[in-house]
Every structure is written in C-alpha cells, then in structure tokens.
Amino acid sequence: MGRLLVTGANGLVGSQFKEDLIAITSKVGDLRDKKTADSIIAFYTDKDRQKEYAVDRIIHCAAKVGGVGGNMKYKGEFFYDNIMINTNVIESARQHGVKKLVAFLSTCVFPDNVEYPLTESKIHLGPPHPSNDAYAYAKRMAEIQIRAYREQYGLNYTSVIPTNIYGPNDNFNIENGHVIPSLIHKCYLARENNTDLTIWGSGKPLREFIYSKDVADLALWVLDNYDESEPIILSTSEEISIKDVVDIIVKTMNFKGNVIFDNTKPDGQFRKPSDNSKLMGYLPDFKFTPFEVGIKETVEWFEKNYPNIKQ
Ligand code: GFB
C-alpha cells in the first residue's frame, strides 16, 4: 500500500489527519487549474521518482466552503470552484493510477423537500435548498463522476456525506463562515468589547453537527474499509436548535451580555435530519465526540490562536 495524499490539508478536516501523508494545500497549487492539479498528482504518484513512497490513495477535502451567507452571496464561485476542483482531482487520480479516492459531499446536497430522515439513496431526488443550490449541485456532480468512473474504469472511488462540521482551524469569518466559528468569533468580540451578541435569524432551525476530528477518523476508515458505490453519511443523527447552540457557546465562553436575534438575516434551510444507520451498521461502537466537548476544545483553540486564525 502506497502513501496517502490529502487535498485541502490545511482546512477544517484536512488539518486533523496526523498520519504520514502528502499534504496538498492551496499554497502548493490551484486545483481549479487542470494542468496544476494534474502536475501535482502526477508528481506524487510517479513510481519511478517516488519509489515505495508513491501515492496510491487520496482523501480529497479541498473545496470552496462557507456558511449560508457566503453560499448565497457567491453562488458563481461556489459552483465554479467546486466543480473544477473535484473534476480535475478525480480525473487526474484516474489518469495516474490512484487506487482509492474518498471525496467529500455535505448533507446540504440533499433535496430540500424529501421524506426525512435523509438517507444515501435520496441525493438526487429533487432540487436542494435555494440558499446553497450552486454548491450542492457542484458537489452532486462529484458523486456522479465517481459513479461513472466506477462503472467505466472499475475504480474503487467513493464519497462521504458529513453533516455540518465544526472544530479547530476553521474559517472564523463573521460574514461568510459557518454558524459555529462565526458565533465563537462574534461572542469573543462581544465579551471583549461589552457589546451585544447578534445571532442570525430566529434561532429555530435545527442542525446536526459533527466534530472535525471524528470526520477525519471516519474518512480514514472509509479509505481502507468501505468499497460500496453508494456514498455514506457521516452523522451523529442528533439534531440541535441554533438557539441551543448559542446557549452552549455563551456558557462555554462565559458571556454575560445580551443575545439579539436578527430576523433580517437568513435562517437558511429549516432542518436536514440524516439517518446514520448505514455508518452505524459498519461501526456500531464508534464514539462521537460529545458536542459540548467539541465546542469547548474549539473555543480553547480559538482563544489560544486569536487573532492568527482564518477569517
Ligand atoms: O452554518 P450555516 O451558515 O450553514 O448556518 P447552513 C446554520 C444556521 O445558523 C442557519 C444560523 O440557520 C443560520 O441562520 N446562524 C445564526 C448563523 N447565527 C449565524 C451566524 O452568525 N453565522 C451563520 N453562518 N449562521 C450550510 C451550507 O448551510 O451548511 C453550506 O450553505 C454547507 O453549503 C454547510 O453545506 C455545511 O447549515 O445553513
């Protein structure tokens, strides 16, 4: 078995892999560019040059991601960047003999109006939620590309469908980031400046969150143990309201100020409850990091590294 290459290795999930691997970050090259993506993968898979260190497995985490705000504002970029990155990486992996590739989707790719809970077979049963349709359709195409390559080339490539991921080394941008990093950043500033903490929307929407470290552990398991053509959902199947998320962050950060709900800001999709029984069928004893523990570790990481964070 050759070496593992991880794309997006400086990202939320990519930075959680501690194995001996080839870490590809955007500093190494722009994967939206076909030649650049191909030269990177050609270099590390070249058996003559790399000998026993040649790469034959890829975990593909690189993507343009963001929260509901960023997805609604930059639909063109979320579509173009993700469809180019995925298409280039999966095609170059094929051309250079990569034996196993795991790509990342997200539960936001599922249709907005479908019978809940979400299960793997429902991905293409209708349009995704309008707030992130550009991103969702681009990600759905990775699933299509992988299935097509399995059928034509017999490649054992697959994909994982995590719920909303959070953890250290996230993008803490207040306008375009996901809810948990945005709220931790805003709560920190409100506490330091004795100002109100403003939450987007009503606080009623429900989400399922999974800790980045758990996602990395599960992606490694999928890499070496999961050979089905169908993607697999990575989820705790535990829903929590945004209001309750706010309460846990406020308690963890010891914030004593006012919490304001700004209904002029988007609630996004109301809920996207997923069924993790496929995953649990394989890993019945997998221990997910409890939400309050993950939040505590993420807040500690933020306060230790602020302001040297992605924002
Ligand atoms: O994380 P988030 O932006 O993504 O928002 P989605 C989750 C919920 O948090 C929404 C509420 O209901 C927001 O209204 N929220 C409250 C906030 N305060 C804030 C805040 O300060 N910032 C943000 N960002 N949200 C994304 C998709 O949807 O999920 C992406 O757009 C991706 O493509 C990601 O799939 C996992 O869960 O709404």
mmCIF file of C-alpha atoms and ligand atoms in Angstrom:
data_model
loop_
_atom_site.group_PDB
_atom_site.id
_atom_site.type_symbol
_atom_site.label_atom_id
_atom_site.label_comp_id
_atom_site.label_asym_id
_atom_site.label_seq_id
_atom_site.Cartn_x
_atom_site.Cartn_y
_atom_site.Cartn_z
ATOM 1 C CA MET A 1 0.000 0.000 0.000
ATOM 2 C CA GLY A 2 1.446 3.354 -1.061
ATOM 3 C CA ARG A 3 1.254 6.738 0.577
ATOM 4 C CA LEU A 4 -1.829 8.813 1.306
ATOM 5 C CA LEU A 5 -2.298 12.250 -0.240
ATOM 6 C CA VAL A 6 -4.752 14.710 1.305
ATOM 7 C CA THR A 7 -6.034 17.750 -0.597
ATOM 8 C CA GLY A 8 -7.228 20.743 1.440
ATOM 9 C CA ALA A 9 -4.729 19.610 4.072
ATOM 10 C CA ASN A 10 -4.790 22.963 5.881
ATOM 11 C CA GLY A 11 -8.563 23.020 6.138
ATOM 12 C CA LEU A 12 -11.046 22.146 8.892
ATOM 13 C CA VAL A 13 -10.920 18.372 8.239
ATOM 14 C CA GLY A 14 -7.640 18.168 6.293
ATOM 15 C CA SER A 15 -5.659 19.548 9.237
ATOM 16 C CA GLN A 16 -6.963 16.772 11.507
ATOM 17 C CA PHE A 17 -5.059 13.936 9.800
ATOM 18 C CA LYS A 18 -1.944 13.090 11.827
ATOM 19 C CA GLU A 19 -0.759 10.208 9.590
ATOM 20 C CA ASP A 20 2.382 10.211 7.435
ATOM 21 C CA LEU A 21 0.875 11.744 4.327
ATOM 22 C CA ILE A 22 1.397 14.164 1.437
ATOM 23 C CA ALA A 23 -0.340 17.378 2.466
ATOM 24 C CA ILE A 24 -1.598 19.411 -0.501
ATOM 25 C CA THR A 25 -2.720 22.943 0.383
ATOM 26 C CA SER A 26 -3.700 25.850 -1.855
ATOM 27 C CA LYS A 27 -0.124 27.113 -1.403
ATOM 28 C CA VAL A 28 1.107 24.030 -3.306
ATOM 29 C CA GLY A 29 -1.116 24.873 -6.274
ATOM 30 C CA ASP A 30 -4.572 25.899 -7.516
ATOM 31 C CA LEU A 31 -6.583 22.708 -8.089
ATOM 32 C CA ARG A 32 -9.107 24.653 -10.202
ATOM 33 C CA ASP A 33 -6.415 24.677 -12.869
ATOM 34 C CA LYS A 34 -6.350 21.337 -14.731
ATOM 35 C CA LYS A 35 -2.604 21.436 -15.532
ATOM 36 C CA THR A 36 -1.671 22.365 -11.970
ATOM 37 C CA ALA A 37 -3.902 19.668 -10.436
ATOM 38 C CA ASP A 38 -2.520 17.083 -12.858
ATOM 39 C CA SER A 39 1.139 18.001 -12.311
ATOM 40 C CA ILE A 40 0.726 17.755 -8.522
ATOM 41 C CA ILE A 41 -0.905 14.307 -8.665
ATOM 42 C CA ALA A 42 1.473 13.113 -11.426
ATOM 43 C CA PHE A 43 4.476 14.094 -9.270
ATOM 44 C CA TYR A 44 3.409 12.243 -6.125
ATOM 45 C CA THR A 45 2.097 9.130 -7.895
ATOM 46 C CA ASP A 46 5.214 8.740 -10.067
ATOM 47 C CA LYS A 47 6.595 5.315 -9.020
ATOM 48 C CA ASP A 48 9.975 5.872 -10.738
ATOM 49 C CA ARG A 49 10.526 9.087 -8.847
ATOM 50 C CA GLN A 50 8.789 8.282 -5.537
ATOM 51 C CA LYS A 51 9.627 4.564 -5.386
ATOM 52 C CA GLU A 52 7.862 2.980 -2.383
ATOM 53 C CA TYR A 53 6.668 6.447 -1.360
ATOM 54 C CA ALA A 54 4.431 6.811 -4.396
ATOM 55 C CA VAL A 55 0.861 7.857 -3.598
ATOM 56 C CA ASP A 56 -1.966 5.410 -4.384
ATOM 57 C CA ARG A 57 -4.706 6.723 -2.084
ATOM 58 C CA ILE A 58 -6.289 10.190 -1.885
ATOM 59 C CA ILE A 59 -8.621 11.832 0.629
ATOM 60 C CA HIS A 60 -9.974 14.809 -1.273
ATOM 61 C CA CYS A 61 -11.018 17.537 1.180
ATOM 62 C CA ALA A 62 -10.180 20.617 -0.918
ATOM 63 C CA ALA A 63 -13.263 22.748 -1.610
ATOM 64 C CA LYS A 64 -14.651 26.261 -1.518
ATOM 65 C CA VAL A 65 -16.907 26.178 1.527
ATOM 66 C CA GLY A 66 -18.830 28.670 3.587
ATOM 67 C CA GLY A 67 -21.939 29.298 5.629
ATOM 68 C CA VAL A 68 -25.406 30.306 4.478
ATOM 69 C CA GLY A 69 -24.267 33.936 3.983
ATOM 70 C CA GLY A 70 -21.266 33.088 1.775
ATOM 71 C CA ASN A 71 -23.246 30.489 -0.209
ATOM 72 C CA MET A 72 -25.990 32.995 -1.041
ATOM 73 C CA LYS A 73 -23.574 35.831 -1.945
ATOM 74 C CA TYR A 74 -21.000 33.948 -4.054
ATOM 75 C CA LYS A 75 -23.078 31.287 -5.893
ATOM 76 C CA GLY A 76 -20.988 31.568 -9.069
ATOM 77 C CA GLU A 77 -17.701 30.945 -7.248
ATOM 78 C CA PHE A 78 -19.182 28.136 -5.108
ATOM 79 C CA PHE A 79 -20.318 26.383 -8.283
ATOM 80 C CA TYR A 80 -17.232 27.002 -10.468
ATOM 81 C CA ASP A 81 -14.516 26.436 -7.867
ATOM 82 C CA ASN A 82 -16.009 23.184 -6.549
ATOM 83 C CA ILE A 83 -16.899 21.653 -9.900
ATOM 84 C CA MET A 84 -13.420 22.448 -11.300
ATOM 85 C CA ILE A 85 -11.530 21.245 -8.209
ATOM 86 C CA ASN A 86 -13.468 17.955 -7.988
ATOM 87 C CA THR A 87 -13.454 17.236 -11.738
ATOM 88 C CA ASN A 88 -9.681 17.849 -12.002
ATOM 89 C CA VAL A 89 -8.663 15.879 -8.913
ATOM 90 C CA ILE A 90 -10.861 12.831 -9.656
ATOM 91 C CA GLU A 91 -9.769 12.738 -13.348
ATOM 92 C CA SER A 92 -6.054 13.134 -12.542
ATOM 93 C CA ALA A 93 -6.310 10.450 -9.863
ATOM 94 C CA ARG A 94 -7.731 8.124 -12.536
ATOM 95 C CA GLN A 95 -5.061 9.009 -15.102
ATOM 96 C CA HIS A 96 -2.239 8.398 -12.601
ATOM 97 C CA GLY A 97 -3.440 5.071 -11.266
ATOM 98 C CA VAL A 98 -4.694 6.139 -7.834
ATOM 99 C CA LYS A 99 -6.383 3.025 -6.408
ATOM 100 C CA LYS A 100 -8.700 4.622 -3.810
ATOM 101 C CA LEU A 101 -10.136 8.115 -3.536
ATOM 102 C CA VAL A 102 -12.581 9.475 -0.979
ATOM 103 C CA ALA A 103 -14.349 12.733 -1.885
ATOM 104 C CA PHE A 104 -16.423 14.989 0.393
ATOM 105 C CA LEU A 105 -20.063 15.959 -0.138
ATOM 106 C CA SER A 106 -22.299 17.506 2.585
ATOM 107 C CA THR A 107 -25.882 16.932 3.793
ATOM 108 C CA CYS A 108 -26.809 20.255 2.156
ATOM 109 C CA VAL A 109 -26.598 18.405 -1.205
ATOM 110 C CA PHE A 110 -29.805 16.532 -0.408
ATOM 111 C CA PRO A 111 -33.145 17.745 -1.794
ATOM 112 C CA ASP A 112 -34.923 20.372 0.326
ATOM 113 C CA ASN A 113 -38.301 18.670 0.013
ATOM 114 C CA VAL A 114 -37.861 14.939 0.573
ATOM 115 C CA GLU A 115 -39.113 12.486 3.168
ATOM 116 C CA TYR A 116 -36.956 12.706 6.282
ATOM 117 C CA PRO A 117 -34.652 11.374 7.558
ATOM 118 C CA LEU A 118 -32.147 11.810 4.734
ATOM 119 C CA THR A 119 -30.614 8.540 3.524
ATOM 120 C CA GLU A 120 -27.853 7.976 0.983
ATOM 121 C CA SER A 121 -30.227 6.947 -1.851
ATOM 122 C CA LYS A 122 -32.144 10.272 -1.765
ATOM 123 C CA ILE A 123 -29.325 12.563 -3.045
ATOM 124 C CA HIS A 124 -30.751 13.231 -6.485
ATOM 125 C CA LEU A 125 -34.493 13.132 -5.674
ATOM 126 C CA GLY A 126 -35.108 16.844 -6.229
ATOM 127 C CA PRO A 127 -33.606 20.338 -6.003
ATOM 128 C CA PRO A 128 -31.504 21.341 -2.972
ATOM 129 C CA HIS A 129 -32.371 24.332 -0.782
ATOM 130 C CA PRO A 130 -32.065 27.608 -2.756
ATOM 131 C CA SER A 131 -29.653 29.103 -0.178
ATOM 132 C CA ASN A 132 -26.906 26.696 -1.286
ATOM 133 C CA ASP A 133 -28.068 25.147 -4.577
ATOM 134 C CA ALA A 134 -24.968 26.196 -6.562
ATOM 135 C CA TYR A 135 -22.652 24.459 -4.078
ATOM 136 C CA ALA A 136 -24.981 21.472 -3.722
ATOM 137 C CA TYR A 137 -25.261 20.776 -7.464
ATOM 138 C CA ALA A 138 -21.485 21.088 -7.910
ATOM 139 C CA LYS A 139 -20.960 18.579 -5.091
ATOM 140 C CA ARG A 140 -23.646 16.234 -6.502
ATOM 141 C CA MET A 141 -21.638 16.096 -9.735
ATOM 142 C CA ALA A 142 -18.668 14.650 -7.837
ATOM 143 C CA GLU A 143 -20.926 11.772 -6.801
ATOM 144 C CA ILE A 144 -21.984 11.344 -10.439
ATOM 145 C CA GLN A 145 -18.359 11.471 -11.666
ATOM 146 C CA ILE A 146 -17.282 8.867 -9.112
ATOM 147 C CA ARG A 147 -20.156 6.518 -10.006
ATOM 148 C CA ALA A 148 -19.366 6.913 -13.738
ATOM 149 C CA TYR A 149 -15.665 6.138 -13.138
ATOM 150 C CA ARG A 150 -16.596 3.079 -11.070
ATOM 151 C CA GLU A 151 -18.749 1.784 -13.947
ATOM 152 C CA GLN A 152 -16.399 2.575 -16.873
ATOM 153 C CA TYR A 153 -12.966 2.136 -15.244
ATOM 154 C CA GLY A 154 -13.806 -0.179 -12.306
ATOM 155 C CA LEU A 155 -12.217 2.338 -9.904
ATOM 156 C CA ASN A 156 -12.894 1.896 -6.171
ATOM 157 C CA TYR A 157 -13.587 5.616 -5.607
ATOM 158 C CA THR A 158 -16.307 6.758 -3.195
ATOM 159 C CA SER A 159 -17.574 9.759 -1.237
ATOM 160 C CA VAL A 160 -18.696 10.677 2.269
ATOM 161 C CA ILE A 161 -21.626 12.938 3.244
ATOM 162 C CA PRO A 162 -20.894 14.656 6.570
ATOM 163 C CA THR A 163 -23.379 16.891 8.340
ATOM 164 C CA ASN A 164 -22.270 20.408 9.445
ATOM 165 C CA ILE A 165 -18.637 20.048 10.544
ATOM 166 C CA TYR A 166 -17.025 22.224 13.240
ATOM 167 C CA GLY A 167 -13.709 22.262 15.090
ATOM 168 C CA PRO A 168 -10.283 23.945 15.446
ATOM 169 C CA ASN A 169 -8.575 25.647 12.491
ATOM 170 C CA ASP A 170 -11.938 26.504 10.889
ATOM 171 C CA ASN A 171 -12.699 29.699 8.940
ATOM 172 C CA PHE A 172 -13.895 32.165 11.594
ATOM 173 C CA ASN A 173 -15.037 34.786 9.057
ATOM 174 C CA ILE A 174 -18.098 36.511 10.564
ATOM 175 C CA GLU A 175 -19.880 37.210 7.250
ATOM 176 C CA ASN A 176 -19.133 34.088 5.200
ATOM 177 C CA GLY A 177 -18.198 31.422 7.787
ATOM 178 C CA HIS A 178 -20.337 28.606 9.180
ATOM 179 C CA VAL A 179 -22.500 29.217 12.234
ATOM 180 C CA ILE A 180 -20.249 27.786 14.990
ATOM 181 C CA PRO A 181 -16.973 29.552 14.023
ATOM 182 C CA SER A 182 -18.900 32.772 13.279
ATOM 183 C CA LEU A 183 -20.653 32.702 16.653
ATOM 184 C CA ILE A 184 -17.452 31.883 18.592
ATOM 185 C CA HIS A 185 -15.718 34.850 16.897
ATOM 186 C CA LYS A 186 -18.682 37.194 17.489
ATOM 187 C CA CYS A 187 -19.097 36.043 21.081
ATOM 188 C CA TYR A 188 -15.392 36.665 21.732
ATOM 189 C CA LEU A 189 -15.618 40.227 20.340
ATOM 190 C CA ALA A 190 -18.879 40.945 22.241
ATOM 191 C CA ARG A 191 -17.328 39.718 25.501
ATOM 192 C CA GLU A 192 -14.114 41.709 24.978
ATOM 193 C CA ASN A 193 -15.965 44.903 23.905
ATOM 194 C CA ASN A 194 -19.011 44.569 26.202
ATOM 195 C CA THR A 195 -21.376 44.677 23.242
ATOM 196 C CA ASP A 196 -24.449 42.598 22.297
ATOM 197 C CA LEU A 197 -24.075 39.209 20.597
ATOM 198 C CA THR A 198 -26.152 39.179 17.418
ATOM 199 C CA ILE A 199 -27.444 35.868 16.076
ATOM 200 C CA TRP A 200 -28.689 35.475 12.503
ATOM 201 C CA GLY A 201 -32.317 34.549 12.015
ATOM 202 C CA SER A 202 -34.796 33.110 14.521
ATOM 203 C CA GLY A 203 -32.614 30.527 16.229
ATOM 204 C CA LYS A 204 -35.301 27.921 15.437
ATOM 205 C CA PRO A 205 -33.583 25.990 12.609
ATOM 206 C CA LEU A 206 -32.211 22.575 13.520
ATOM 207 C CA ARG A 207 -28.795 21.229 12.560
ATOM 208 C CA GLU A 208 -26.666 18.110 13.079
ATOM 209 C CA PHE A 209 -23.031 18.887 13.916
ATOM 210 C CA ILE A 210 -20.049 16.534 13.755
ATOM 211 C CA TYR A 211 -16.576 17.263 15.159
ATOM 212 C CA SER A 212 -13.772 17.602 12.579
ATOM 213 C CA LYS A 213 -11.571 15.048 14.356
ATOM 214 C CA ASP A 214 -14.362 12.438 14.149
ATOM 215 C CA VAL A 215 -14.823 13.192 10.445
ATOM 216 C CA ALA A 216 -11.088 12.645 9.834
ATOM 217 C CA ASP A 217 -11.136 9.331 11.731
ATOM 218 C CA LEU A 218 -14.216 8.172 9.777
ATOM 219 C CA ALA A 219 -12.731 9.257 6.419
ATOM 220 C CA LEU A 220 -9.635 7.151 7.149
ATOM 221 C CA TRP A 221 -11.860 4.187 7.951
ATOM 222 C CA VAL A 222 -13.779 4.695 4.678
ATOM 223 C CA LEU A 223 -10.468 4.925 2.782
ATOM 224 C CA ASP A 224 -9.341 1.464 3.828
ATOM 225 C CA ASN A 225 -12.616 -0.367 4.558
ATOM 226 C CA TYR A 226 -15.590 0.977 2.574
ATOM 227 C CA ASP A 227 -15.878 -0.211 -1.046
ATOM 228 C CA GLU A 228 -19.543 0.420 -1.899
ATOM 229 C CA SER A 229 -20.506 2.630 -4.870
ATOM 230 C CA GLU A 230 -23.087 4.479 -2.780
ATOM 231 C CA PRO A 231 -21.741 7.382 -0.661
ATOM 232 C CA ILE A 232 -22.012 7.079 3.128
ATOM 233 C CA ILE A 233 -23.471 9.652 5.543
ATOM 234 C CA LEU A 234 -21.197 10.691 8.438
ATOM 235 C CA SER A 235 -23.575 11.860 11.171
ATOM 236 C CA THR A 236 -24.420 11.605 14.850
ATOM 237 C CA SER A 237 -28.105 11.827 13.818
ATOM 238 C CA GLU A 238 -28.589 14.198 16.779
ATOM 239 C CA GLU A 239 -30.379 17.435 15.880
ATOM 240 C CA ILE A 240 -29.928 20.626 17.940
ATOM 241 C CA SER A 241 -31.542 24.041 17.501
ATOM 242 C CA ILE A 242 -29.400 27.073 16.701
ATOM 243 C CA LYS A 243 -30.777 28.649 19.917
ATOM 244 C CA ASP A 244 -29.365 25.756 21.946
ATOM 245 C CA VAL A 245 -26.039 26.036 20.080
ATOM 246 C CA VAL A 246 -25.923 29.713 21.052
ATOM 247 C CA ASP A 247 -26.646 28.842 24.709
ATOM 248 C CA ILE A 248 -23.787 26.305 24.787
ATOM 249 C CA ILE A 249 -21.296 28.745 23.175
ATOM 250 C CA VAL A 250 -22.389 31.589 25.509
ATOM 251 C CA LYS A 251 -21.967 29.310 28.561
ATOM 252 C CA THR A 252 -18.608 27.929 27.340
ATOM 253 C CA MET A 253 -17.250 31.449 26.704
ATOM 254 C CA ASN A 254 -18.736 32.859 29.923
ATOM 255 C CA PHE A 255 -20.508 35.650 28.013
ATOM 256 C CA LYS A 256 -22.824 37.715 30.242
ATOM 257 C CA GLY A 257 -24.105 40.277 27.709
ATOM 258 C CA ASN A 258 -27.333 40.500 25.651
ATOM 259 C CA VAL A 259 -28.094 37.978 22.912
ATOM 260 C CA ILE A 260 -30.044 39.516 19.999
ATOM 261 C CA PHE A 261 -31.783 37.505 17.224
ATOM 262 C CA ASP A 262 -31.645 39.439 13.899
ATOM 263 C CA ASN A 263 -34.546 38.241 11.769
ATOM 264 C CA THR A 264 -33.329 40.279 8.807
ATOM 265 C CA LYS A 265 -30.598 37.631 8.428
ATOM 266 C CA PRO A 266 -31.258 34.253 6.704
ATOM 267 C CA ASP A 267 -32.398 31.137 8.604
ATOM 268 C CA GLY A 268 -31.433 29.031 5.565
ATOM 269 C CA GLN A 269 -32.839 25.509 5.391
ATOM 270 C CA PHE A 270 -35.041 24.744 8.439
ATOM 271 C CA ARG A 271 -33.568 21.281 9.030
ATOM 272 C CA LYS A 272 -31.630 18.455 7.270
ATOM 273 C CA PRO A 273 -32.003 15.423 9.581
ATOM 274 C CA SER A 274 -29.888 12.488 8.418
ATOM 275 C CA ASP A 275 -30.062 8.746 9.082
ATOM 276 C CA ASN A 276 -26.661 7.316 10.113
ATOM 277 C CA SER A 277 -27.741 3.664 10.279
ATOM 278 C CA LYS A 278 -25.549 2.732 7.305
ATOM 279 C CA LEU A 279 -22.457 4.025 9.157
ATOM 280 C CA MET A 280 -23.589 2.513 12.443
ATOM 281 C CA GLY A 281 -24.103 -0.793 10.650
ATOM 282 C CA TYR A 282 -20.378 -0.813 9.956
ATOM 283 C CA LEU A 283 -19.122 0.929 13.114
ATOM 284 C CA PRO A 284 -21.670 0.284 15.892
ATOM 285 C CA ASP A 285 -19.124 1.198 18.598
ATOM 286 C CA PHE A 286 -17.830 4.438 17.057
ATOM 287 C CA LYS A 287 -17.638 7.053 19.796
ATOM 288 C CA PHE A 288 -18.586 10.519 18.519
ATOM 289 C CA THR A 289 -17.074 13.481 20.426
ATOM 290 C CA PRO A 290 -19.864 14.928 22.611
ATOM 291 C CA PHE A 291 -20.996 18.326 21.275
ATOM 292 C CA GLU A 292 -20.138 20.311 24.433
ATOM 293 C CA VAL A 293 -16.639 18.746 24.489
ATOM 294 C CA GLY A 294 -16.070 19.670 20.814
ATOM 295 C CA ILE A 295 -17.283 23.217 21.421
ATOM 296 C CA LYS A 296 -15.021 23.579 24.484
ATOM 297 C CA GLU A 297 -11.944 22.389 22.540
ATOM 298 C CA THR A 298 -12.782 24.667 19.583
ATOM 299 C CA VAL A 299 -13.249 27.698 21.844
ATOM 300 C CA GLU A 300 -9.926 26.930 23.624
ATOM 301 C CA TRP A 301 -8.186 26.626 20.235
ATOM 302 C CA PHE A 302 -9.737 29.942 19.111
ATOM 303 C CA GLU A 303 -8.768 31.851 22.258
ATOM 304 C CA LYS A 304 -5.214 30.388 22.144
ATOM 305 C CA ASN A 305 -4.681 31.305 18.462
ATOM 306 C CA TYR A 306 -6.694 34.572 18.070
ATOM 307 C CA PRO A 307 -6.069 36.731 16.004
ATOM 308 C CA ASN A 308 -3.854 34.317 13.989
ATOM 309 C CA ILE A 309 -6.888 32.486 12.652
ATOM 310 C CA LYS A 310 -8.553 32.173 9.210
ATOM 311 C CA GLN A 311 -11.142 34.956 8.949
HETATM 312 O O1 GFB B 1 -23.594 27.169 9.328
HETATM 313 P P1 GFB B 1 -24.596 27.878 8.477
HETATM 314 O O2 GFB B 1 -24.178 29.139 7.840
HETATM 315 O O3 GFB B 1 -24.996 26.825 7.353
HETATM 316 O O4 GFB B 1 -25.947 28.240 9.317
HETATM 317 P P2 GFB B 1 -26.257 26.010 6.888
HETATM 318 C C1 GFB B 1 -26.568 27.407 10.126
HETATM 319 C C2 GFB B 1 -27.727 28.117 10.824
HETATM 320 O O5 GFB B 1 -27.156 29.017 11.778
HETATM 321 C C3 GFB B 1 -28.671 28.966 9.962
HETATM 322 C C4 GFB B 1 -27.869 30.242 11.773
HETATM 323 O O6 GFB B 1 -29.987 28.702 10.379
HETATM 324 C C5 GFB B 1 -28.286 30.394 10.322
HETATM 325 O O7 GFB B 1 -29.386 31.291 10.249
HETATM 326 N N1 GFB B 1 -26.979 31.315 12.250
HETATM 327 C C6 GFB B 1 -27.208 32.081 13.357
HETATM 328 C C7 GFB B 1 -25.836 31.710 11.694
HETATM 329 N N2 GFB B 1 -26.226 32.980 13.514
HETATM 330 C C8 GFB B 1 -25.341 32.785 12.496
HETATM 331 C C9 GFB B 1 -24.116 33.428 12.116
HETATM 332 O O8 GFB B 1 -23.617 34.360 12.742
HETATM 333 N N3 GFB B 1 -23.487 32.929 11.002
HETATM 334 C C10 GFB B 1 -24.004 31.869 10.266
HETATM 335 N N4 GFB B 1 -23.317 31.432 9.219
HETATM 336 N N5 GFB B 1 -25.169 31.241 10.591
HETATM 337 C C11 GFB B 1 -24.523 25.455 5.001
HETATM 338 C C12 GFB B 1 -24.481 25.403 3.505
HETATM 339 O O9 GFB B 1 -25.850 25.706 5.349
HETATM 340 O O10 GFB B 1 -24.141 24.209 5.572
HETATM 341 C C13 GFB B 1 -23.092 25.009 3.058
HETATM 342 O O11 GFB B 1 -24.817 26.684 2.997
HETATM 343 C C14 GFB B 1 -22.617 23.744 3.752
HETATM 344 O O12 GFB B 1 -23.098 24.794 1.666
HETATM 345 C C15 GFB B 1 -22.796 23.898 5.248
HETATM 346 O O13 GFB B 1 -23.329 22.666 3.350
HETATM 347 C C16 GFB B 1 -22.410 22.614 5.956
HETATM 348 O O14 GFB B 1 -26.292 24.771 7.662
HETATM 349 O O15 GFB B 1 -27.490 26.844 6.871
#
